[in-house]
Amino acid sequence: MNCNPTIGLTRLNKVRKRAGAIAATATQFNLDYILDERAKELLEE
């Protein structure tokens, strides 16, 4: 699997924009950030 952080950040920010949240930056975007976002999504369901 090829990992491209730019694509991941773009996709994350699309979801955050739909939710009315502030866009993430490249310096924030790492595995911990992704897992934290996932946890937030699961709590809302």
Short mmCIF file of N, CA and C in Angstrom, two decimals:
data_model
loop_
_atom_site.label_atom_id
_atom_site.label_comp_id
_atom_site.label_asym_id
_atom_site.label_seq_id
_atom_site.Cartn_x
_atom_site.Cartn_y
_atom_site.Cartn_z
N MET A 1 0.84 -1.18 0.00
CA MET A 1 0.00 0.00 0.00
C MET A 1 0.89 1.24 0.00
N ASN A 2 0.61 2.15 -0.90
CA ASN A 2 1.35 3.40 -0.99
C ASN A 2 0.67 4.46 -0.13
N CYS A 3 1.42 5.12 0.72
CA CYS A 3 0.87 6.10 1.64
C CYS A 3 1.23 7.51 1.16
N ASN A 4 0.20 8.33 0.92
CA ASN A 4 0.43 9.69 0.47
C ASN A 4 -0.24 10.65 1.45
N PRO A 5 0.53 11.29 2.35
CA PRO A 5 -0.05 12.16 3.36
C PRO A 5 -0.81 13.36 2.77
N THR A 6 -0.42 13.83 1.62
CA THR A 6 -1.10 14.97 1.01
C THR A 6 -2.54 14.62 0.66
N ILE A 7 -2.74 13.45 0.09
CA ILE A 7 -4.09 13.00 -0.25
C ILE A 7 -4.90 12.80 1.03
N GLY A 8 -4.29 12.18 2.03
CA GLY A 8 -4.98 11.95 3.30
C GLY A 8 -5.42 13.24 3.96
N LEU A 9 -4.54 14.23 3.96
CA LEU A 9 -4.87 15.52 4.57
C LEU A 9 -5.99 16.21 3.80
N THR A 10 -5.95 16.13 2.49
CA THR A 10 -7.00 16.73 1.67
C THR A 10 -8.35 16.08 1.97
N ARG A 11 -8.36 14.78 2.07
CA ARG A 11 -9.62 14.07 2.36
C ARG A 11 -10.12 14.38 3.76
N LEU A 12 -9.21 14.42 4.72
CA LEU A 12 -9.59 14.75 6.09
C LEU A 12 -10.21 16.14 6.15
N ASN A 13 -9.60 17.09 5.47
CA ASN A 13 -10.10 18.46 5.51
C ASN A 13 -11.45 18.61 4.81
N LYS A 14 -11.74 17.77 3.83
CA LYS A 14 -13.07 17.78 3.21
C LYS A 14 -14.12 17.39 4.24
N VAL A 15 -13.83 16.37 5.02
CA VAL A 15 -14.76 15.92 6.04
C VAL A 15 -14.90 16.98 7.13
N ARG A 16 -13.77 17.57 7.54
CA ARG A 16 -13.82 18.60 8.59
C ARG A 16 -14.59 19.82 8.11
N LYS A 17 -14.46 20.16 6.83
CA LYS A 17 -15.19 21.31 6.29
C LYS A 17 -16.69 21.05 6.33
N ARG A 18 -17.10 19.84 5.95
CA ARG A 18 -18.52 19.46 6.00
C ARG A 18 -19.06 19.56 7.41
N ALA A 19 -18.21 19.25 8.39
CA ALA A 19 -18.63 19.27 9.80
C ALA A 19 -18.54 20.67 10.40
N GLY A 20 -18.00 21.62 9.64
CA GLY A 20 -17.87 22.99 10.15
C GLY A 20 -16.67 23.17 11.07
N ALA A 21 -15.71 22.27 10.98
CA ALA A 21 -14.51 22.34 11.81
C ALA A 21 -13.38 23.03 11.06
N ILE A 22 -12.41 23.48 11.80
CA ILE A 22 -11.23 24.14 11.22
C ILE A 22 -10.37 23.09 10.52
N ALA A 23 -9.80 23.45 9.39
CA ALA A 23 -8.96 22.54 8.62
C ALA A 23 -7.69 22.20 9.39
N ALA A 24 -7.25 20.96 9.24
CA ALA A 24 -6.00 20.51 9.84
C ALA A 24 -4.83 20.98 8.98
N THR A 25 -3.69 21.12 9.60
CA THR A 25 -2.48 21.51 8.86
C THR A 25 -1.58 20.30 8.68
N ALA A 26 -0.63 20.43 7.80
CA ALA A 26 0.30 19.33 7.53
C ALA A 26 1.13 18.99 8.77
N THR A 27 1.44 19.95 9.60
CA THR A 27 2.23 19.66 10.81
C THR A 27 1.40 18.91 11.85
N GLN A 28 0.09 19.09 11.85
CA GLN A 28 -0.78 18.38 12.79
C GLN A 28 -1.07 16.96 12.32
N PHE A 29 -1.02 16.73 11.04
CA PHE A 29 -1.49 15.49 10.44
C PHE A 29 -0.49 14.36 10.65
N ASN A 30 -0.79 13.47 11.59
CA ASN A 30 0.01 12.28 11.84
C ASN A 30 -0.92 11.18 12.32
N LEU A 31 -0.39 10.03 12.64
CA LEU A 31 -1.22 8.90 13.03
C LEU A 31 -2.05 9.20 14.28
N ASP A 32 -1.47 9.86 15.26
CA ASP A 32 -2.22 10.19 16.47
C ASP A 32 -3.40 11.09 16.16
N TYR A 33 -3.20 12.03 15.27
CA TYR A 33 -4.28 12.95 14.87
C TYR A 33 -5.40 12.18 14.18
N ILE A 34 -5.04 11.27 13.31
CA ILE A 34 -6.03 10.48 12.58
C ILE A 34 -6.83 9.61 13.55
N LEU A 35 -6.15 8.97 14.48
CA LEU A 35 -6.84 8.13 15.45
C LEU A 35 -7.75 8.95 16.36
N ASP A 36 -7.34 10.15 16.71
CA ASP A 36 -8.17 11.04 17.52
C ASP A 36 -9.43 11.45 16.76
N GLU A 37 -9.28 11.77 15.49
CA GLU A 37 -10.43 12.13 14.66
C GLU A 37 -11.39 10.95 14.52
N ARG A 38 -10.83 9.77 14.36
CA ARG A 38 -11.67 8.57 14.25
C ARG A 38 -12.46 8.34 15.54
N ALA A 39 -11.81 8.52 16.67
CA ALA A 39 -12.49 8.35 17.96
C ALA A 39 -13.65 9.34 18.10
N LYS A 40 -13.44 10.57 17.66
CA LYS A 40 -14.50 11.58 17.72
C LYS A 40 -15.68 11.17 16.86
N GLU A 41 -15.39 10.64 15.68
CA GLU A 41 -16.46 10.19 14.78
C GLU A 41 -17.25 9.05 15.40
N LEU A 42 -16.56 8.11 16.01
CA LEU A 42 -17.24 6.97 16.60
C LEU A 42 -18.11 7.37 17.79
N LEU A 43 -17.69 8.37 18.55
CA LEU A 43 -18.48 8.83 19.69
C LEU A 43 -19.78 9.47 19.24
N GLU A 44 -19.78 10.08 18.08
CA GLU A 44 -20.96 10.76 17.56
C GLU A 44 -22.01 9.81 17.01
N GLU A 45 -21.62 8.57 16.72
CA GLU A 45 -22.56 7.62 16.13
C GLU A 45 -23.44 6.98 17.17
#
